[in-house]
Short mmCIF file of C-alpha atoms in Angstrom, two decimals:
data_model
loop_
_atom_site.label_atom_id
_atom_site.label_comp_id
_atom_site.label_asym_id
_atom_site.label_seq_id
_atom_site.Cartn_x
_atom_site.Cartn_y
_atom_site.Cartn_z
CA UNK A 344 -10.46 -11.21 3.72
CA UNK A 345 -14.32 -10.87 5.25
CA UNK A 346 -13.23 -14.19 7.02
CA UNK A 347 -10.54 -12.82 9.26
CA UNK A 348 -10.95 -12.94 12.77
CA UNK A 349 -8.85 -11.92 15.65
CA UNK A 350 -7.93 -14.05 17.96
CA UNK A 351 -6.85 -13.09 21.54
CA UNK A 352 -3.10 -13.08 22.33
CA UNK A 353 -1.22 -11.27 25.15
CA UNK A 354 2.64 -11.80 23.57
CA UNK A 355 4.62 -8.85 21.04
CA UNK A 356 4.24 -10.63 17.62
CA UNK A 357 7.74 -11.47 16.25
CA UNK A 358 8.23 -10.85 12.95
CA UNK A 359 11.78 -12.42 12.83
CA UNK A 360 10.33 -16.17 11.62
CA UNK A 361 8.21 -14.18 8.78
CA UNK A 362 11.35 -12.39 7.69
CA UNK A 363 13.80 -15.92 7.55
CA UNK A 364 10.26 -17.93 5.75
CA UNK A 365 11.04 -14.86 3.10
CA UNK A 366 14.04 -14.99 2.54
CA UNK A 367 14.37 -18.79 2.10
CA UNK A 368 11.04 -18.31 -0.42
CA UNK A 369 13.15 -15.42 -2.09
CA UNK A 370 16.48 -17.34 -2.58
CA UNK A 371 13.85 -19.77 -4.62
CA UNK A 372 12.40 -17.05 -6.66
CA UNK A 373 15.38 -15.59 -7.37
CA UNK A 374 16.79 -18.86 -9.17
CA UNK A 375 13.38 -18.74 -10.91
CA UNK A 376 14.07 -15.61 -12.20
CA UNK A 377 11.27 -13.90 -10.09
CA UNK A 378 11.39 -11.56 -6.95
CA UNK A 379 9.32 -12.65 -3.82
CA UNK A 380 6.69 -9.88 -2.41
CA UNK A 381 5.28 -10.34 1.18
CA UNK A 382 2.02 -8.31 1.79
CA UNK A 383 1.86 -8.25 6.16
CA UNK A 384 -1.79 -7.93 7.38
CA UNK A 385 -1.36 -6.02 10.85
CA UNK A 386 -4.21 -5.74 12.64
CA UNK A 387 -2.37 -4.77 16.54
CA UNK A 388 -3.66 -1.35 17.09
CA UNK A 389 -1.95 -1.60 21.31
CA UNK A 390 1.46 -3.97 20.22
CA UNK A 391 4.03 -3.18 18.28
CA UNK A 392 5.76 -5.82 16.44
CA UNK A 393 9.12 -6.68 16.80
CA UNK A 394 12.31 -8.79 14.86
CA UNK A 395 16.32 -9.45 14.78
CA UNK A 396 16.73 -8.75 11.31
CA UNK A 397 20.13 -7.89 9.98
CA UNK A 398 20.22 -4.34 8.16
CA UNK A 399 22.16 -5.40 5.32
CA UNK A 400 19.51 -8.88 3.90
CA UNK A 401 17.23 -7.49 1.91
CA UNK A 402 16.04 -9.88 -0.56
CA UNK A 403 12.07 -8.99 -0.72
CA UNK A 404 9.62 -6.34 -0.56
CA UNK A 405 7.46 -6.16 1.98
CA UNK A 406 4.60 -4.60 1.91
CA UNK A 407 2.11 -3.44 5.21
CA UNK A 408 -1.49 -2.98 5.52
CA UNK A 409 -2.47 -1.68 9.04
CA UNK A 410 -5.84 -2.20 10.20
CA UNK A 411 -6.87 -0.62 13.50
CA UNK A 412 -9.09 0.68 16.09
CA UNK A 413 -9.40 4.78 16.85
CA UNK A 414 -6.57 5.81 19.39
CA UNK A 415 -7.97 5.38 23.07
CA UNK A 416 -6.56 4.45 26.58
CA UNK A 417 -5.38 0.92 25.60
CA UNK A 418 -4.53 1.44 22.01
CA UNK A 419 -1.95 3.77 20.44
CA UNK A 420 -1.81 3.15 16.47
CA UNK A 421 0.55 5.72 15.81
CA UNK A 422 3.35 4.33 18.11
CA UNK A 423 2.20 0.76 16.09
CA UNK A 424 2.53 2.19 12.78
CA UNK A 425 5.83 4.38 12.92
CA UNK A 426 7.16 0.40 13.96
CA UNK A 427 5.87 -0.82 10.70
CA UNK A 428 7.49 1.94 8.86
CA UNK A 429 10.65 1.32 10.32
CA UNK A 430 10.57 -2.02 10.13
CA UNK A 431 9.45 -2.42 6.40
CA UNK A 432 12.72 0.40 5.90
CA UNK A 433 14.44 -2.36 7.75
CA UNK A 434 13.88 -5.65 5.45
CA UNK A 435 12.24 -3.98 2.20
CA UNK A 436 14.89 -4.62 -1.18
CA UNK A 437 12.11 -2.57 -3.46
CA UNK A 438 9.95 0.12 -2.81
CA UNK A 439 7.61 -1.07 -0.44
CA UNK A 440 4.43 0.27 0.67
CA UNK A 441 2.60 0.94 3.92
CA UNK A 442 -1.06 1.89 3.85
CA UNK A 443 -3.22 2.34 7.12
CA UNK A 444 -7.32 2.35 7.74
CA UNK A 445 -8.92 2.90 10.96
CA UNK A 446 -12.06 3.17 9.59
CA UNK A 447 -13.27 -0.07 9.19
CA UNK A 448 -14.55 0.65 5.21
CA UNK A 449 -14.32 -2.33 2.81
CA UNK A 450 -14.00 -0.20 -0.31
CA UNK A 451 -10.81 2.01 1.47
CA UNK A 452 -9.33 -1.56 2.05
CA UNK A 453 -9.82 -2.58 -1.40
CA UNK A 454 -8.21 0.32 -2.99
CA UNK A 455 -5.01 -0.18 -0.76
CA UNK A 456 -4.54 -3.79 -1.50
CA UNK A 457 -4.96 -3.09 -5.01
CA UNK A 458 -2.37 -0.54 -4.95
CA UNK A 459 -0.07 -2.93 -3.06
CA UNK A 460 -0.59 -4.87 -6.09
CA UNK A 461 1.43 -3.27 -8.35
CA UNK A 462 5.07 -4.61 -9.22
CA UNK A 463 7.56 -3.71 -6.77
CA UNK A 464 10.59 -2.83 -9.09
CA UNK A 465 7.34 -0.29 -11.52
CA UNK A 466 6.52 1.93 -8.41
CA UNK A 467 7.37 5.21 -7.36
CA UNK A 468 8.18 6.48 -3.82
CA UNK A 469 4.56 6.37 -1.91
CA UNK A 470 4.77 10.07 -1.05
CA UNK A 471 4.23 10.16 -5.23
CA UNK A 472 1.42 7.87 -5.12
CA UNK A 473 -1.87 9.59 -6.19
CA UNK A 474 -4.62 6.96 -6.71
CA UNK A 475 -6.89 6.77 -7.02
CA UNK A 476 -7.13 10.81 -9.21
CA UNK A 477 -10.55 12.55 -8.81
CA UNK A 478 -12.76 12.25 -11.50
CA UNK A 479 -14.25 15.27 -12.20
CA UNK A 480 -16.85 15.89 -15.14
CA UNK A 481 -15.82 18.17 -17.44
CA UNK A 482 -18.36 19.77 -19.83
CA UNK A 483 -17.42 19.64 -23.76
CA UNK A 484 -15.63 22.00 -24.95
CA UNK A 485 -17.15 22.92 -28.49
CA UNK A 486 -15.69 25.65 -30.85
CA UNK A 487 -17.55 28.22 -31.89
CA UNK A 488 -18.86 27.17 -35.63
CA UNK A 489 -17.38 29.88 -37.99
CA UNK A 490 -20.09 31.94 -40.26
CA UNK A 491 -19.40 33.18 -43.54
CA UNK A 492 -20.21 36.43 -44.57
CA UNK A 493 -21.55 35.03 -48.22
CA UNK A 494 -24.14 32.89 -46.94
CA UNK A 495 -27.60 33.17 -46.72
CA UNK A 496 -29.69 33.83 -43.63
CA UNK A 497 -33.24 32.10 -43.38
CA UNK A 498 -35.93 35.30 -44.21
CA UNK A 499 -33.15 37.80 -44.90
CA UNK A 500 -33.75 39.75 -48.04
CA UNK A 501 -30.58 39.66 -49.59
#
């Protein structure tokens, strides 16, 4: 993923050749016994993506993970990312996940794709997702050691 580079390109991406590549891949998996996953690397932070995808073929999950630049004159992520939430509404068959990072960190990255990771048809709604938890030390709790009232005490003169 450190390999990635952008390359420069003026044209809305369509999505519609993604979705039918898919679904063909799907119809295979399915006859396999499997379901097919696509994880969608969008890295557009001033284009939103676009498709002709019929509302009622759902055969995969897709999955999003939106890399992009800080909102600015010639970029507006937000407009970009409530496209990618429609559109994985649009095509998804399972609960499908969208996670976003404009920060540029490698470990936030890793902990998204790693979430997308998990099986489609095991996952809650993402509003329920809450990984990773905090980890938070907790000291010991000891009980108090009970004393009897019969036993000797060092240099008492009982």
């Amino acid at each position: 993923m450190r390999a990635l580079t952008a390359t420069k390109s003026s044209s809305q991406p369509d999505l519609t050749t993604l979705f039918r590549l898919a679904t063909h891949e799907s119809r295979k998996s399915r006859a396999q016994g499997r379901i097919l996953r696509v994880i969608l690397f969008y890295c557009r932070s001033n284009v939103r993506p676009l498709h002709q995808w019929p509302v009622n073929q759902k055969i995969f999950t897709l999955d999003v993970m939106y890399l992009h630049d800080k909102p600015g004159p010639d970029n507006c992520p937000q407009e970009v990312y409530d496209t990618l939430v429609e559109t994985l509404e649009h095509v998804t068959e399972y609960e499908g996940y969208i996670w976003e990072s404009g920060q540029g960190l490698a470990r936030v990255l890793f902990r998204h794709v790693l979430i997308l990771l998990s099986h489609p048809q095991q996952r809650c709604v993402q509003d329920n997702v809450d990984i990773p938890k905090l980890l938070t030390k907790k000291a010991p709790q000891t009980e108090p050691m009970a004393i009897e009232d019969t036993a000797p005490v060092p240099g008492s003169s009982q």
